[in-house]
XYZ file of C-alpha atoms in Angstrom:
101
model
C 0.029 0.008 -0.008
C 1.217 3.508 -0.697
C 0.283 6.590 1.217
C 0.834 9.507 -1.163
C 1.139 13.139 0.076
C 1.839 16.488 -1.485
C 3.847 19.082 0.347
C 0.617 21.098 0.749
C -1.096 18.302 2.695
C -2.281 14.690 2.545
C -4.434 13.647 -0.303
C -6.136 10.481 -1.469
C -4.425 8.697 -4.240
C -6.387 9.146 -7.455
C -6.025 7.024 -10.647
C -3.633 9.582 -12.241
C -1.340 9.528 -9.210
C -0.940 5.809 -8.920
C 2.007 5.715 -11.340
C 4.389 7.729 -9.165
C 3.306 5.714 -6.129
C 3.898 2.425 -7.951
C 7.315 3.617 -9.143
C 8.277 4.730 -5.679
C 7.194 1.385 -4.187
C 9.223 -0.479 -6.884
C 12.342 1.580 -6.152
C 11.981 1.074 -2.411
C 11.408 -2.657 -2.536
C 14.105 -3.262 -5.111
C 16.713 -1.232 -3.208
C 15.880 -3.094 0.098
C 15.795 -6.544 -1.571
C 18.993 -6.173 -3.734
C 21.230 -4.140 -1.375
C 20.143 -5.751 1.887
C 20.847 -2.319 3.372
C 18.529 -0.919 5.979
C 17.946 2.777 5.118
C 15.520 5.255 6.637
C 14.457 6.717 3.344
C 15.470 7.367 -0.248
C 15.383 10.895 -1.529
C 15.268 11.365 -5.318
C 15.868 14.764 -6.869
C 14.218 15.004 -10.225
C 14.004 17.758 -12.775
C 10.488 18.828 -11.799
C 10.392 17.930 -8.107
C 11.629 15.762 -5.286
C 10.322 12.433 -4.001
C 11.176 10.848 -0.690
C 10.296 7.172 -0.085
C 10.467 5.167 3.107
C 8.567 2.627 4.990
C 6.636 2.430 8.243
C 4.604 -0.521 9.714
C 5.230 -2.596 6.537
C 3.725 0.129 4.340
C 5.585 2.299 1.848
C 5.245 5.973 2.334
C 5.877 8.405 -0.539
C 5.969 12.105 -0.259
C 6.368 14.497 -3.313
C 7.417 18.244 -3.354
C 8.350 20.892 -5.772
C 12.035 21.172 -6.787
C 12.294 24.421 -4.786
C 11.569 22.654 -1.422
C 14.745 22.298 0.610
C 15.782 18.638 1.167
C 16.204 19.212 4.847
C 12.608 20.504 5.124
C 11.300 17.554 3.103
C 13.113 14.924 5.175
C 11.914 16.581 8.421
C 8.283 16.714 7.239
C 8.623 13.098 6.025
C 9.945 11.819 9.377
C 7.158 13.593 11.263
C 4.407 12.262 8.973
C 5.915 8.705 9.250
C 5.937 8.900 13.040
C 2.399 10.250 13.127
C 1.005 7.571 10.816
C 2.885 4.590 12.293
C 0.371 3.761 15.084
C -2.635 3.966 12.708
C -0.898 1.908 10.016
C 0.219 -0.702 12.593
C -3.406 -1.105 13.749
C -4.276 -2.210 10.123
C -1.778 -5.093 10.299
C -3.136 -8.510 11.249
C -2.411 -9.353 14.899
C 0.170 -12.012 15.600
C -1.145 -15.170 17.191
C 0.675 -14.645 20.467
C -0.722 -10.979 20.774
C -3.855 -10.429 22.758
C -6.408 -7.752 21.746
């Protein structure tokens, strides 16, 4: 699952926005699988904007911003959003057999 946000605020992922989310998920999963490295996030600076991808609670989180947004601001907002969403996303995961409700 991908949670997609714009720097102006969270939005639902529409049909036209699924492609960037799919690409971000593919990049994240490929990097983690092939490198075996544990990274907090991947920041990609593109010609027309920036994308930061990371994971929380087994979900991939993708945040997009204009190219004018400072990378430090983007990573700080990403970390805050990830920490904020983590409890809610963890509640969506199936409970382990040894966990009690």
